[in-house]
CSV table of N, CA and C and ligand atoms in Angstrom, one decimal:
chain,number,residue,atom,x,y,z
M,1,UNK,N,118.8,22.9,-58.2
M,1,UNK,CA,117.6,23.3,-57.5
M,1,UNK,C,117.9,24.5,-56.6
M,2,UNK,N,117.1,25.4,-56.5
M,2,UNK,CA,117.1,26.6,-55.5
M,2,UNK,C,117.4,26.3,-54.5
M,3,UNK,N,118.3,27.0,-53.5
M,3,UNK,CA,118.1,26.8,-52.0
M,3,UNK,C,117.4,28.1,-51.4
M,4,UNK,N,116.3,27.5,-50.8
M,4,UNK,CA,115.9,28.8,-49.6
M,4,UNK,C,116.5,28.6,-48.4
M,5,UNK,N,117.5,29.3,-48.2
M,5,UNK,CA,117.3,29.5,-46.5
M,5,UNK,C,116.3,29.4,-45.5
M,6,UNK,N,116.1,28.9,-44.8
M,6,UNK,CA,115.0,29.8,-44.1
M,6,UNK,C,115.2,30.2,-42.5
M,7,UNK,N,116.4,30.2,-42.4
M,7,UNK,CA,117.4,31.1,-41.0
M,7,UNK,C,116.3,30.6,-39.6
M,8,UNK,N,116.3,29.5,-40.0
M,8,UNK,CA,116.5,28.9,-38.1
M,8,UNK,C,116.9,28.1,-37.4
M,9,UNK,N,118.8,28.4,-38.0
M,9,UNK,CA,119.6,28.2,-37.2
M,9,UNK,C,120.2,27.1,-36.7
M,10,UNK,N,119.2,26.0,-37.1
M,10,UNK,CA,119.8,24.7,-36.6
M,10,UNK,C,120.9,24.6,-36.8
M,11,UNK,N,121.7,24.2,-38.1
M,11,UNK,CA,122.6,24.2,-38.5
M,11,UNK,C,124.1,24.6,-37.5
M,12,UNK,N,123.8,25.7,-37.3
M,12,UNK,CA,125.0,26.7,-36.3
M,12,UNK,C,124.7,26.4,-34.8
M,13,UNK,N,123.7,25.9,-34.6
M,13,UNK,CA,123.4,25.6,-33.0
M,13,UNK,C,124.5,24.7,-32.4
M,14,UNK,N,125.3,24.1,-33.0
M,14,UNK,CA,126.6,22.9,-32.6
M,14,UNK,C,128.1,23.4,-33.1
M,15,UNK,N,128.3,24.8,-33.4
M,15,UNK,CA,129.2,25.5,-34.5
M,15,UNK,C,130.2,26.3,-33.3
M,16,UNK,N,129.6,26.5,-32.0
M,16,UNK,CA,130.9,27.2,-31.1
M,16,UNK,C,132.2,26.8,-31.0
M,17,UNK,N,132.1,25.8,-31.1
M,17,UNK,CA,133.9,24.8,-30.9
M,17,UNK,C,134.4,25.1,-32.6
M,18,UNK,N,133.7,25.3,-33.6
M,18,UNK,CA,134.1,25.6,-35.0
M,18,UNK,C,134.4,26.7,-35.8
M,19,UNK,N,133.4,27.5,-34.9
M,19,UNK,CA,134.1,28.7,-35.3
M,19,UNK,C,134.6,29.9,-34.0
M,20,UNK,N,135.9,29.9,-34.2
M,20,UNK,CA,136.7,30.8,-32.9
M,20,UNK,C,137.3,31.9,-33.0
M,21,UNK,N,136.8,32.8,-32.1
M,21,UNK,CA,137.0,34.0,-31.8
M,21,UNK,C,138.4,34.1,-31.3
M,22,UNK,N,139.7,34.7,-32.3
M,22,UNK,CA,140.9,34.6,-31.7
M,22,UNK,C,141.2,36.2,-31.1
M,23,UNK,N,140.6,36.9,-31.6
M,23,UNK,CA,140.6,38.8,-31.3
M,23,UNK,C,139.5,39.3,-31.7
M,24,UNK,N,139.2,40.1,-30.8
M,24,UNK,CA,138.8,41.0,-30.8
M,24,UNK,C,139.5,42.1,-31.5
M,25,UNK,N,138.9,42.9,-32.8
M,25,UNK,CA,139.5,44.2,-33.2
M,25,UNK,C,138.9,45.1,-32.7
M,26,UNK,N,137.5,45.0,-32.8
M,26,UNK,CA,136.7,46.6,-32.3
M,26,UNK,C,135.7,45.8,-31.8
M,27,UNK,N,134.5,46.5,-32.0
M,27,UNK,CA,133.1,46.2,-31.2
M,27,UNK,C,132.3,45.3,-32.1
M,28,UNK,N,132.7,45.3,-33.9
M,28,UNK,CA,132.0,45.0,-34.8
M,28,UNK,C,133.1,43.8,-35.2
M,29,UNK,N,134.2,44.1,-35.0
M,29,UNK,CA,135.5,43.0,-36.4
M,29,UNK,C,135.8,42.0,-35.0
M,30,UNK,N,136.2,41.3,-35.9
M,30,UNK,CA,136.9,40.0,-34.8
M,30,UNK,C,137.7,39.3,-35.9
M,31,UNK,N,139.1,39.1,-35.3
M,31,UNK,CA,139.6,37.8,-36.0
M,31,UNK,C,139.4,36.6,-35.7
M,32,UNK,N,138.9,35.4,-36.7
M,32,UNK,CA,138.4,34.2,-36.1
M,32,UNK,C,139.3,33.4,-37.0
M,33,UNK,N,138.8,32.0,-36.8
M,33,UNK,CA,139.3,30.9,-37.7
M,33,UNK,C,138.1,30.2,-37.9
M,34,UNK,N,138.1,29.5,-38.9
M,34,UNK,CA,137.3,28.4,-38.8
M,34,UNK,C,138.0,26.7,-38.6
M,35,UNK,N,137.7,26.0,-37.7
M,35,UNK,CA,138.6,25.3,-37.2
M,35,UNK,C,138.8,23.8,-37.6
M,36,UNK,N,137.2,23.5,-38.7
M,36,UNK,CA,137.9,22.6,-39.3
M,36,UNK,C,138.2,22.2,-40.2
M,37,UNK,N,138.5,24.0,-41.1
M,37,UNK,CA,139.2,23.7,-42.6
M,37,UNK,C,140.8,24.5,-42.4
M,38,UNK,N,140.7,24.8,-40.8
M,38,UNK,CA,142.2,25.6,-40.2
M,38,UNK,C,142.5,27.1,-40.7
M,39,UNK,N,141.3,27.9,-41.3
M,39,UNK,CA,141.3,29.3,-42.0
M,39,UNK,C,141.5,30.2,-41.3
M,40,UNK,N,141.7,31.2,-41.4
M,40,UNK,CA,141.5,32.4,-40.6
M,40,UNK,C,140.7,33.0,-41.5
M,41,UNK,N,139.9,34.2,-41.0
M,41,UNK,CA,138.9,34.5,-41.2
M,41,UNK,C,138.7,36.0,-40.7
M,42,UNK,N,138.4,37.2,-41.6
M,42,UNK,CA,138.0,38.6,-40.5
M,42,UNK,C,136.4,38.3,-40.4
M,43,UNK,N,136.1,38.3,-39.1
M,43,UNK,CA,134.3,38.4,-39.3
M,43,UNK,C,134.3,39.7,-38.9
M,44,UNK,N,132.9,40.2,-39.7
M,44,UNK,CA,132.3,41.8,-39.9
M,44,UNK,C,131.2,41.1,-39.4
M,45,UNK,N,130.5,42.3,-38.2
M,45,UNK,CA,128.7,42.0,-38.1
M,45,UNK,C,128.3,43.1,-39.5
M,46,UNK,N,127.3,42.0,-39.9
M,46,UNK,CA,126.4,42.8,-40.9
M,46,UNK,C,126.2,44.3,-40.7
M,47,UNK,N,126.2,45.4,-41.1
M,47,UNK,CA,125.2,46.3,-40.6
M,47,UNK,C,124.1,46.4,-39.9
M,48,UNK,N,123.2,45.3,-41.0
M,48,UNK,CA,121.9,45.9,-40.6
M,48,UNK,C,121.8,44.9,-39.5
M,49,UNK,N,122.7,44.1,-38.3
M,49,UNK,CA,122.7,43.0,-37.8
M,49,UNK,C,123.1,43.3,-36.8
M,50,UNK,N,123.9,44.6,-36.7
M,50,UNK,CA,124.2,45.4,-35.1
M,50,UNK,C,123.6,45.2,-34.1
M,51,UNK,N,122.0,45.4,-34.0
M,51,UNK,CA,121.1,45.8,-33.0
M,51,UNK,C,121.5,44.6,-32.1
M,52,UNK,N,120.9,42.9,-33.2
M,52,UNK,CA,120.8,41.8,-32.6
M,52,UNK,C,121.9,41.3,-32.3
M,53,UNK,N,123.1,41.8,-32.8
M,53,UNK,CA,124.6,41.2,-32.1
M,53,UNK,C,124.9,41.6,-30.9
M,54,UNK,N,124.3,42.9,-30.8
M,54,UNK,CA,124.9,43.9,-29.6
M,54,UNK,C,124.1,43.0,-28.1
M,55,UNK,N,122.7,42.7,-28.5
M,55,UNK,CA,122.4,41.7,-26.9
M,55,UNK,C,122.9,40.4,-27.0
M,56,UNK,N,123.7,40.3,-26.1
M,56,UNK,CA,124.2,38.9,-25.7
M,56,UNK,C,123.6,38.1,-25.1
M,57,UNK,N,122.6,38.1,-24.6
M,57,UNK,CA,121.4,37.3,-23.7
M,57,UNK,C,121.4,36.2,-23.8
M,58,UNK,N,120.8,35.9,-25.2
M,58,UNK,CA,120.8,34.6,-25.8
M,58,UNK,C,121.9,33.8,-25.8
M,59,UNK,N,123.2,34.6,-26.7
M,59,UNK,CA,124.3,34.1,-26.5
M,59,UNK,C,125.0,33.3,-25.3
M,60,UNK,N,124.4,34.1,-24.2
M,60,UNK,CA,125.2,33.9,-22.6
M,60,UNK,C,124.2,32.6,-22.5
M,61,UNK,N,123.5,32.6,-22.5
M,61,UNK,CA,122.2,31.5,-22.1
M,61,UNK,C,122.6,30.1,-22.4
M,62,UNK,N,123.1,30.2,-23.9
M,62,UNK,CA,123.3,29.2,-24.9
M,62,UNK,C,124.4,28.8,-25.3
M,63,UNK,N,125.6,27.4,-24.7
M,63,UNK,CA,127.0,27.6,-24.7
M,63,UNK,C,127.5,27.0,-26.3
M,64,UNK,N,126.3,25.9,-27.2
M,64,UNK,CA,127.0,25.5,-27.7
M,64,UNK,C,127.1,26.2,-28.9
M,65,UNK,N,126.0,27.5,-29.4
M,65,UNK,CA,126.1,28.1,-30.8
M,65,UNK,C,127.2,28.4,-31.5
M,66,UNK,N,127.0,29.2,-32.4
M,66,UNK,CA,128.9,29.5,-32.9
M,66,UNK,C,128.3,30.9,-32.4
M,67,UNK,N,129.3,31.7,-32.0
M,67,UNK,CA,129.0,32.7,-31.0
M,67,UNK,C,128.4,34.3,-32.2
M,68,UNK,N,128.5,33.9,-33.2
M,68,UNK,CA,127.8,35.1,-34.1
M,68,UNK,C,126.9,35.1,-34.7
M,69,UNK,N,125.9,33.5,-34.0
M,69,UNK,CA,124.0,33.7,-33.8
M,69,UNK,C,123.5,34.1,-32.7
M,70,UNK,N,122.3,35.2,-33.2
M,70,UNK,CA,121.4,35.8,-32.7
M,70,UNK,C,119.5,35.1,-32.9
M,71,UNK,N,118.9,35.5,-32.1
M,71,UNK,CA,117.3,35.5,-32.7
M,71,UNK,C,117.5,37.0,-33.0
M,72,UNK,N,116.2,36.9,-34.0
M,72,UNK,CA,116.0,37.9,-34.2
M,72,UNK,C,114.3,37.8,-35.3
M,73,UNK,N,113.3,37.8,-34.1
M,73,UNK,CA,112.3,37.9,-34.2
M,73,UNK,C,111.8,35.9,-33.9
M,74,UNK,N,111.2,35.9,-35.3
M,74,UNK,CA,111.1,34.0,-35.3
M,74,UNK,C,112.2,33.7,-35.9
M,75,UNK,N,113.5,34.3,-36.1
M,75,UNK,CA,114.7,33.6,-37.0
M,75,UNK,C,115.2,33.5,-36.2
M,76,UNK,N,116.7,32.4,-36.3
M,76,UNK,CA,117.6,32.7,-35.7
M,76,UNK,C,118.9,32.4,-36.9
M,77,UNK,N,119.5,34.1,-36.6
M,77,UNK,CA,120.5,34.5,-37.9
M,77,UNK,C,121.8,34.1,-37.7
M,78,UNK,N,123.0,34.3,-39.0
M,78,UNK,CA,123.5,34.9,-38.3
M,78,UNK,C,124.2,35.9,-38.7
M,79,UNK,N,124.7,36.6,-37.9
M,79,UNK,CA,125.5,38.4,-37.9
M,79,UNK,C,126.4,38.5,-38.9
M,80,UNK,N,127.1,37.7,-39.4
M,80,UNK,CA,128.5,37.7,-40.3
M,80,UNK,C,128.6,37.5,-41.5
M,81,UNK,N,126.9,37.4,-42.1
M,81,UNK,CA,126.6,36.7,-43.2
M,81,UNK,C,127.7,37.2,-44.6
M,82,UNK,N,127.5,38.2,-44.1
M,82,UNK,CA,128.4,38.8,-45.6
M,82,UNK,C,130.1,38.3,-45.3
M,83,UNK,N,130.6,38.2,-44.3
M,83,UNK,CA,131.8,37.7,-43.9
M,83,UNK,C,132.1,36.5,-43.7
M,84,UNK,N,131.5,35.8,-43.5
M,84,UNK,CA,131.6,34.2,-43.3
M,84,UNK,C,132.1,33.4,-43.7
M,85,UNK,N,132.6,32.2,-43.6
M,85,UNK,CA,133.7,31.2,-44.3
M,85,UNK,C,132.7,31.1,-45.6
M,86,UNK,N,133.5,30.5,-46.2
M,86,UNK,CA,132.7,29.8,-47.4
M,86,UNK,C,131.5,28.6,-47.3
M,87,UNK,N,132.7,27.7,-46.5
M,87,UNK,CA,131.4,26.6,-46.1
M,87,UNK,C,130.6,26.8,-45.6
M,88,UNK,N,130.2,28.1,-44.4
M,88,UNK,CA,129.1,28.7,-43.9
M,88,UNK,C,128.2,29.1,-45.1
M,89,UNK,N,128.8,29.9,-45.9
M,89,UNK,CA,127.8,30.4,-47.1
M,89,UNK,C,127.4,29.6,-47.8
M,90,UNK,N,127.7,28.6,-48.6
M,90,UNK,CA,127.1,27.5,-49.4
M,90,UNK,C,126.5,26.7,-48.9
M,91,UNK,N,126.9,26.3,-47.7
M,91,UNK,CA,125.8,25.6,-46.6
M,91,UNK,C,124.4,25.2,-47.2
M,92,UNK,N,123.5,24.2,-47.8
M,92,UNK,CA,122.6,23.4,-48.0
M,92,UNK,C,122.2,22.6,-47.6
M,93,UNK,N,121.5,22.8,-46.2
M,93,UNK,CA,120.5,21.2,-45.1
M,93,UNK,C,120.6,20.5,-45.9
M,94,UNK,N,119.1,21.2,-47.1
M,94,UNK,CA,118.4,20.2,-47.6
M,94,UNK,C,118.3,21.0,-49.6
M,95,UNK,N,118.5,20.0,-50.4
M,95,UNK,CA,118.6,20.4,-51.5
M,95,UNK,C,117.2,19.7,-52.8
M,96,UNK,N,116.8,18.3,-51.7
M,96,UNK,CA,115.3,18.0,-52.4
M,96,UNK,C,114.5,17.2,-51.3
M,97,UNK,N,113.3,17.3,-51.2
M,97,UNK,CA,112.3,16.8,-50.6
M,97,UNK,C,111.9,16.3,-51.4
M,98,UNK,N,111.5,14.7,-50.7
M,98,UNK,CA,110.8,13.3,-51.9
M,98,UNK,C,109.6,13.2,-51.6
M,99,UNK,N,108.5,13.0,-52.5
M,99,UNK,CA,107.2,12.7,-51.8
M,99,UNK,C,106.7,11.7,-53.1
M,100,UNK,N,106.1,10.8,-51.8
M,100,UNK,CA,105.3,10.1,-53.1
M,100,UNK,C,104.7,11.1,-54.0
M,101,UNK,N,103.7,9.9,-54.8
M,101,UNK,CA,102.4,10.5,-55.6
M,101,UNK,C,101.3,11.2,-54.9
M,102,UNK,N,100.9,10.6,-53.9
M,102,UNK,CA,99.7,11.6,-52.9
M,102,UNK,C,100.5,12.5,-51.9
M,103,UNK,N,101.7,12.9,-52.4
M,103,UNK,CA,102.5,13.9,-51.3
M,103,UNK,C,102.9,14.0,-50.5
M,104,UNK,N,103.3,12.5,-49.8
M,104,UNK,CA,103.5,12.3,-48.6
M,104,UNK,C,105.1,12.3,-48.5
M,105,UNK,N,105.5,12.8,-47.5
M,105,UNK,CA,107.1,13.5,-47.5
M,105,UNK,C,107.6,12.1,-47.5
M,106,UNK,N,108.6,11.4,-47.9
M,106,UNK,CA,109.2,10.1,-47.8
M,106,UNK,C,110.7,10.3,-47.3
M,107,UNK,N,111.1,11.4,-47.6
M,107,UNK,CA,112.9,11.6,-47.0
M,107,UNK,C,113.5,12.9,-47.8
M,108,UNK,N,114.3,13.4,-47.4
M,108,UNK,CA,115.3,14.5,-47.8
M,108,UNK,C,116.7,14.1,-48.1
M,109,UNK,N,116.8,14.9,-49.1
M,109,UNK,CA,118.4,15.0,-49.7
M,109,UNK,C,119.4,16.5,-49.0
M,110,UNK,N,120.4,15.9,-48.2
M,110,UNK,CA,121.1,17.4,-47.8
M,110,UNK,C,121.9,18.0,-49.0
M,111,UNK,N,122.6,18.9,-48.5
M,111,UNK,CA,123.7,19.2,-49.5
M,111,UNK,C,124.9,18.9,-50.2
M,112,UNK,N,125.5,17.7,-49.8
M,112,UNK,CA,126.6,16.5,-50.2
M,112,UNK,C,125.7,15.4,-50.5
M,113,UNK,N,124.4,15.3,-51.0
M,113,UNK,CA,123.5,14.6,-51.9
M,113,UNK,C,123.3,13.2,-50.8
M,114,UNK,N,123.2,13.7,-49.7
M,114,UNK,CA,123.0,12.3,-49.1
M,114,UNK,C,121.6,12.1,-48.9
M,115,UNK,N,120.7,10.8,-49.0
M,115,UNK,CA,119.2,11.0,-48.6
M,115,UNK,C,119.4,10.7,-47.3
M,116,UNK,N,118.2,10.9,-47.1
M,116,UNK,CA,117.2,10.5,-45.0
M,116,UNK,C,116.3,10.4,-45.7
M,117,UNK,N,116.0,9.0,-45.3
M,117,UNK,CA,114.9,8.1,-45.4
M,117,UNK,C,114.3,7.0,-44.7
M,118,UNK,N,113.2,7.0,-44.3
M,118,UNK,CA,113.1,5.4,-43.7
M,118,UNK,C,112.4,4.4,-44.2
M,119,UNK,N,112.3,5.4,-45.8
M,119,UNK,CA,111.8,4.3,-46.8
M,119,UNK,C,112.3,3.2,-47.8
M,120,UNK,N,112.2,2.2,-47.3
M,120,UNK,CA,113.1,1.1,-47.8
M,120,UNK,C,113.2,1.2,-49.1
M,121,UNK,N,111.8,1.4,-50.0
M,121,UNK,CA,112.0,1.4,-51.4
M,121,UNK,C,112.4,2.7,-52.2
M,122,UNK,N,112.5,3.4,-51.0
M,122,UNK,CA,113.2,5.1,-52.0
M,122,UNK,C,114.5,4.5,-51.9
M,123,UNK,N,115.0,4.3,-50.5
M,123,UNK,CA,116.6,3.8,-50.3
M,123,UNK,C,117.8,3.6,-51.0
M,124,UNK,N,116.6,2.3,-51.5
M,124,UNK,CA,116.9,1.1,-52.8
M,124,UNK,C,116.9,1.9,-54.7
M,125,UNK,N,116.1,2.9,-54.5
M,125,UNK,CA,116.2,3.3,-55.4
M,125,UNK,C,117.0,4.3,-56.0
M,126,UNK,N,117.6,5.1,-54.3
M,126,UNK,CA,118.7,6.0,-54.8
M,126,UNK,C,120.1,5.5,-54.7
M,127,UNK,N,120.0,4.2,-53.6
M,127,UNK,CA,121.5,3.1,-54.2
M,127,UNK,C,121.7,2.9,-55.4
M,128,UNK,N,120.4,2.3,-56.0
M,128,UNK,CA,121.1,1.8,-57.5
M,128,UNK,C,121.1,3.3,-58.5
M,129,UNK,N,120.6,4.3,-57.9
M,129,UNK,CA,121.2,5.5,-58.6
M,129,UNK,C,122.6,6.2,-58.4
M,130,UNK,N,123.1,6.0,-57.1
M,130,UNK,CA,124.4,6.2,-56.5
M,130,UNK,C,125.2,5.1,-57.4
M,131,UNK,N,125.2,3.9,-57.6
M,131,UNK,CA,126.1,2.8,-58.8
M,131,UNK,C,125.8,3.4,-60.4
M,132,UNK,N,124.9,4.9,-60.6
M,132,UNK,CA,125.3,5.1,-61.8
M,132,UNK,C,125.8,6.6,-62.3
M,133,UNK,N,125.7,7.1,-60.5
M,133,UNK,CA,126.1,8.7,-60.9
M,133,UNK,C,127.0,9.2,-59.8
M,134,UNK,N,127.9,9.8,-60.1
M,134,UNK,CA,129.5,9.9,-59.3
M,134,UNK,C,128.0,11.2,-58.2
M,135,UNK,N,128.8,11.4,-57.6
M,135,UNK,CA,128.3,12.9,-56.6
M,135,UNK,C,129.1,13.8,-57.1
M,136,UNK,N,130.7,13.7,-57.5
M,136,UNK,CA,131.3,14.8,-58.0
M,136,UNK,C,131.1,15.2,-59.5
M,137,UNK,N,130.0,14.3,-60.1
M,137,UNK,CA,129.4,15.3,-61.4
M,137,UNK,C,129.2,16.7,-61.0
M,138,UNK,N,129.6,17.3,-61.9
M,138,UNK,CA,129.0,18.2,-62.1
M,138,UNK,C,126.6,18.6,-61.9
M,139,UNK,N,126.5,17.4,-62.5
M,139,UNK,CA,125.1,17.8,-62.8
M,139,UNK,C,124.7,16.6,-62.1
M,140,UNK,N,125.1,16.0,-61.4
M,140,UNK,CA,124.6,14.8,-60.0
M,140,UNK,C,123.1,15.5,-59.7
M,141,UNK,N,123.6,16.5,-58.8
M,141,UNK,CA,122.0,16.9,-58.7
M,141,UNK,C,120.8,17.2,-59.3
M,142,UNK,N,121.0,17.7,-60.4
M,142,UNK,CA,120.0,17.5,-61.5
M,142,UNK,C,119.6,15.9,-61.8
M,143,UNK,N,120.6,15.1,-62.1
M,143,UNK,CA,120.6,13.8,-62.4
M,143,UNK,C,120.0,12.8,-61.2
M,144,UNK,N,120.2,13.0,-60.5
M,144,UNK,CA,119.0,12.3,-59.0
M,144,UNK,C,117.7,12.4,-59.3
M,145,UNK,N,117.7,13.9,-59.1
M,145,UNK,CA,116.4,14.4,-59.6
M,145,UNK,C,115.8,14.0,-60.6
M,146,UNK,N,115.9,13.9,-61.3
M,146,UNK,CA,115.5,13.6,-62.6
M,146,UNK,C,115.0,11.9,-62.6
M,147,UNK,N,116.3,11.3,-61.9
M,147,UNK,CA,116.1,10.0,-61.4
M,147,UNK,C,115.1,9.8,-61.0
M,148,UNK,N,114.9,10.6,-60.0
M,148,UNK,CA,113.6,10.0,-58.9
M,148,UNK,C,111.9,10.6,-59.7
M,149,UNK,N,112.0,11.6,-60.4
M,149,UNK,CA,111.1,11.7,-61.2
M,149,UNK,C,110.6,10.5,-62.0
M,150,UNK,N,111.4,10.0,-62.4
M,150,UNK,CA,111.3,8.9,-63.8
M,150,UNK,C,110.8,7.5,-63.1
M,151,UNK,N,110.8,7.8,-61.5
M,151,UNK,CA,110.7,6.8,-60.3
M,151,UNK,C,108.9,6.7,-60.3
M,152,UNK,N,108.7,8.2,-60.5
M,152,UNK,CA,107.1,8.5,-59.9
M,152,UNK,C,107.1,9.2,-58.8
M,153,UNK,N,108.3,9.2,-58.5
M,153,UNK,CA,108.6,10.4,-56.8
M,153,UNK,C,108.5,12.0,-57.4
M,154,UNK,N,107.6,12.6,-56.4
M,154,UNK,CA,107.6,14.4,-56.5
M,154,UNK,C,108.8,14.7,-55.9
M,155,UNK,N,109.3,15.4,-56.3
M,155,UNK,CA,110.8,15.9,-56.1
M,155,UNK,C,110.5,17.3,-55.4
M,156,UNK,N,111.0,18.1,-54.9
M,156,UNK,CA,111.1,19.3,-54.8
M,156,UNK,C,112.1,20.1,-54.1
V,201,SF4,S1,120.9,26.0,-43.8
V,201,SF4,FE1,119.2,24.9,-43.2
V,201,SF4,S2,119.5,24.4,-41.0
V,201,SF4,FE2,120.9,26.0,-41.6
V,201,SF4,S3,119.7,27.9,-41.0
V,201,SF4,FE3,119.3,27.5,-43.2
V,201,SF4,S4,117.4,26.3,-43.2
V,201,SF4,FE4,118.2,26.3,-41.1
V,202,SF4,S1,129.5,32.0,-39.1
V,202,SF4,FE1,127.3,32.2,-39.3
V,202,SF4,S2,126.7,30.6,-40.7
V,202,SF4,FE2,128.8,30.1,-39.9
V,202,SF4,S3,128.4,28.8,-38.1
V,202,SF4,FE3,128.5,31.0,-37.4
V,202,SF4,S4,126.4,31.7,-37.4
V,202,SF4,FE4,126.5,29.8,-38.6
């Protein structure tokens, strides 16, 4: 299934302690790490991401972000996108939204295929689909999916 981004940030809001600034190279580079796969890392601010790197405002205001999110307008980005660890870039909240038959949202799948739900009978239905599909398939995610279709659940 597609992922849309939609750059607001949550995600990175709890990421200061994870991702660290060990040098400063210039005004744009920094050597970082990321700290809990123990990487080192060059971060680059985007180009086109200058403007909003350059005020710190937000930054100062705000202790726990990872320190290379910005707002920037209704988003909140962030600067390094093209440089970023890996796990930053593949990053998936959410990979399907359940809804019943009349559309009503019932719970979300993140990106390591876990649901959120407080619906007993989706719960139940993606346990006994967890006792028949590994997560490290390859095609797990298609195969949930598919799952919960065959359920009568809208998937999306
Ligand atoms: S991955 Fe999800 S939580 Fe993180 S910025 Fe994108 S939409 Fe927001
Ligand atoms: S490097 Fe970017 S994606 Fe990763 S935590 Fe920081 S702001 Fe978020």
């Amino acid at each position: 299934m597609v992922f849309n981004c939609r750059q607001c940030g949550t995600c990175c809001m709890y990421m200061g302690d994870y991702i660290e600034i060990e040098h400063q190279i210039s005004e744009f580079e920094f050597e970082c790490s990321s700290v809990s796969t123990g990487t080192p890392f060059l971060a680059r601010v985007d180009a086109d991401k200058r403007e909003i790197f350059r005020d710190k405002t937000w930054s100062e205001e705000h202790s726990t972000p990872c320190r290379f999110l910005r707002p920037d307008g209704n988003l909140i980005r962030c600067t390094i996108h093209e440089t970023s660890p890996p796990q930053c870039k593949y990053y998936r909240c959410v990979v399907m939204r359940v809804y019943d038959p009349a559309g009503t949202l019932l719970g979300m799948v993140t990106g390591n295929l876990s649901l959120h739900s407080d619906n007993l009978e989706l719960r139940q239905c993606w346990q006994e689909a967890e006792r028949k599909i590994s997560h490290l398939d390859a095609d797990a995610e298609v195969r949930f999916c598919r799952m919960l279709e065959s359920k009568g659940y809208r998937v999306e």
